[in-house]
Amino acid sequence: MADWTETELAALRRAYASGTTRVSYDGKSVDYGSAEDLLARIRTIERAIAGTMQPLPVAGLAGFSRGDR
């Protein structure tokens, strides 16, 4: 996984909100081909960040009883 930062994500969101496809942060600049490309990058980073913050699911075993046995 790449090391994305909140700074990068914030810059991407600002660019998307302002309608531009050029993003600058931490002395770097990136030109995205379209707003859809920019939004896809934002979603990718959001999923990656959310995935690292969520706890792992816990598996459980459900038990059932008919009551007559």
Coordinates of N, CA and C in Angstrom, one line a residue:
M1 N 0.8 -1.2 0.0 CA 0.0 0.0 0.0 C 0.9 1.2 0.0
A2 N 0.5 2.2 -0.7 CA 1.2 3.5 -0.8 C 1.0 4.3 0.5
D3 N 1.9 5.2 0.8 CA 1.7 6.0 2.0 C 1.1 7.3 1.6
W4 N -0.3 7.3 1.6 CA -1.0 8.5 1.4 C -1.1 9.3 2.7
T5 N -1.3 10.6 2.5 CA -1.3 11.4 3.7 C -2.7 12.2 3.7
E6 N -3.0 12.7 4.9 CA -4.2 13.5 5.0 C -4.0 14.8 4.2
T7 N -2.8 15.3 4.1 CA -2.5 16.5 3.3 C -2.8 16.3 1.9
E8 N -2.4 15.1 1.3 CA -2.7 14.8 -0.1 C -4.2 14.7 -0.3
L9 N -4.9 14.0 0.6 CA -6.3 13.9 0.4 C -7.0 15.2 0.5
A10 N -6.6 16.1 1.4 CA -7.2 17.4 1.6 C -7.0 18.2 0.3
A11 N -5.8 18.1 -0.3 CA -5.5 18.9 -1.5 C -6.4 18.4 -2.7
L12 N -6.5 17.1 -2.8 CA -7.4 16.5 -3.8 C -8.8 16.9 -3.6
R13 N -9.3 16.9 -2.4 CA -10.7 17.4 -2.2 C -10.9 18.8 -2.5
R14 N -9.9 19.7 -2.2 CA -10.0 21.1 -2.5 C -10.0 21.3 -4.0
A15 N -9.2 20.6 -4.7 CA -9.1 20.7 -6.2 C -10.4 20.3 -6.8
Y16 N -11.0 19.2 -6.3 CA -12.2 18.7 -6.9 C -13.4 19.7 -6.6
A17 N -13.4 20.2 -5.4 CA -14.4 21.2 -5.0 C -14.4 22.4 -5.9
S18 N -13.1 22.8 -6.2 CA -13.0 24.1 -7.0 C -13.1 23.9 -8.5
G19 N -13.2 22.6 -8.9 CA -13.4 22.3 -10.3 C -12.1 22.3 -11.2
T20 N -11.0 22.2 -10.5 CA -9.7 22.1 -11.2 C -9.2 20.7 -11.2
T21 N -8.3 20.3 -12.1 CA -7.7 19.0 -12.1 C -6.3 19.0 -11.8
R22 N -5.7 20.2 -11.5 CA -4.3 20.3 -11.1 C -4.2 20.4 -9.6
V23 N -3.5 19.5 -9.0 CA -3.4 19.4 -7.5 C -1.9 19.6 -7.1
S24 N -1.7 20.5 -6.1 CA -0.4 20.7 -5.6 C -0.4 20.5 -4.1
Y25 N 0.6 19.8 -3.6 CA 0.8 19.6 -2.1 C 2.2 19.1 -1.9
D26 N 2.7 19.5 -0.7 CA 4.1 19.1 -0.3 C 5.1 19.3 -1.4
G27 N 5.0 20.4 -2.2 CA 6.0 20.7 -3.2 C 5.8 19.9 -4.5
K28 N 4.7 19.1 -4.6 CA 4.5 18.3 -5.8 C 3.2 18.8 -6.5
S29 N 3.2 18.6 -7.8 CA 2.0 18.9 -8.6 C 1.7 17.8 -9.5
V30 N 0.4 17.5 -9.6 CA -0.1 16.4 -10.4 C -1.3 17.0 -11.2
D31 N -1.3 16.7 -12.5 CA -2.4 17.0 -13.4 C -3.2 15.8 -13.7
Y32 N -4.5 15.8 -13.3 CA -5.4 14.7 -13.6 C -6.1 14.9 -14.9
G33 N -6.5 13.9 -15.7 CA -7.1 14.0 -17.0 C -8.5 14.6 -16.9
S34 N -9.2 14.3 -15.9 CA -10.6 14.8 -15.8 C -11.0 14.8 -14.3
A35 N -12.2 15.4 -14.1 CA -12.7 15.4 -12.7 C -13.0 14.0 -12.2
E36 N -13.4 13.1 -13.2 CA -13.7 11.7 -12.8 C -12.4 11.0 -12.3
D37 N -11.3 11.3 -13.0 CA -10.0 10.7 -12.6 C -9.6 11.2 -11.2
L38 N -9.8 12.4 -10.9 CA -9.5 13.0 -9.6 C -10.4 12.4 -8.6
L39 N -11.7 12.3 -8.8 CA -12.6 11.7 -7.9 C -12.2 10.2 -7.6
A40 N -11.8 9.5 -8.6 CA -11.4 8.1 -8.5 C -10.2 8.0 -7.5
R41 N -9.3 8.9 -7.7 CA -8.1 9.0 -6.8 C -8.5 9.2 -5.3
I42 N -9.4 10.2 -5.2 CA -9.9 10.5 -3.8 C -10.5 9.3 -3.2
R43 N -11.4 8.6 -3.9 CA -12.1 7.4 -3.4 C -11.1 6.3 -3.1
T44 N -10.1 6.1 -3.9 CA -9.1 5.1 -3.6 C -8.3 5.4 -2.3
I45 N -8.0 6.6 -2.1 CA -7.2 7.0 -0.9 C -8.2 6.9 0.3
E46 N -9.4 7.3 0.2 CA -10.4 7.2 1.3 C -10.6 5.7 1.7
R47 N -10.7 4.8 0.7 CA -10.9 3.4 1.0 C -9.6 2.8 1.7
A48 N -8.5 3.2 1.2 CA -7.2 2.7 1.8 C -7.1 3.2 3.3
I49 N -7.4 4.5 3.5 CA -7.2 5.0 4.8 C -8.3 4.4 5.8
A50 N -9.5 4.2 5.3 CA -10.6 3.6 6.1 C -10.3 2.2 6.4
G51 N -9.7 1.5 5.4 CA -9.3 0.1 5.6 C -8.3 -0.1 6.7
T52 N -7.4 0.8 6.9 CA -6.3 0.7 7.9 C -6.8 1.1 9.2
M53 N -8.0 1.8 9.3 CA -8.5 2.3 10.6 C -9.6 1.3 11.2
Q54 N -10.1 0.5 10.3 CA -11.2 -0.4 10.8 C -10.6 -1.6 11.4
P55 N -11.2 -2.1 12.5 CA -10.8 -3.3 13.2 C -11.2 -4.5 12.3
L56 N -10.5 -5.6 12.4 CA -10.8 -6.8 11.7 C -12.1 -7.3 12.2
P57 N -12.9 -7.9 11.3 CA -14.2 -8.5 11.7 C -13.9 -9.7 12.6
V58 N -14.9 -9.9 13.5 CA -14.8 -11.0 14.4 C -15.8 -12.1 14.0
A59 N -15.3 -13.3 13.8 CA -16.1 -14.4 13.4 C -16.8 -15.0 14.6
G60 N -18.1 -15.4 14.5 CA -18.8 -15.9 15.6 C -19.6 -17.2 15.1
L61 N -20.1 -17.9 16.1 CA -20.9 -19.0 15.8 C -22.3 -18.9 16.4
A62 N -23.3 -19.0 15.6 CA -24.6 -18.8 16.1 C -25.2 -20.2 16.5
G63 N -25.9 -20.2 17.5 CA -26.5 -21.5 18.0 C -28.0 -21.3 18.0
F64 N -28.7 -22.4 17.6 CA -30.2 -22.4 17.5 C -30.7 -23.6 18.2
S65 N -31.9 -23.4 18.8 CA -32.5 -24.5 19.5 C -34.0 -24.5 19.1
R66 N -34.5 -25.7 18.8 CA -36.0 -25.8 18.5 C -36.8 -25.8 19.8
G67 N -36.1 -26.1 20.9 CA -36.8 -26.1 22.2 C -37.4 -27.4 22.6
D68 N -37.5 -28.4 21.7 CA -38.0 -29.7 22.1 C -37.0 -30.8 22.2
R69 N -35.7 -30.5 22.1 CA -34.7 -31.5 22.2 C -33.7 -31.1 23.4

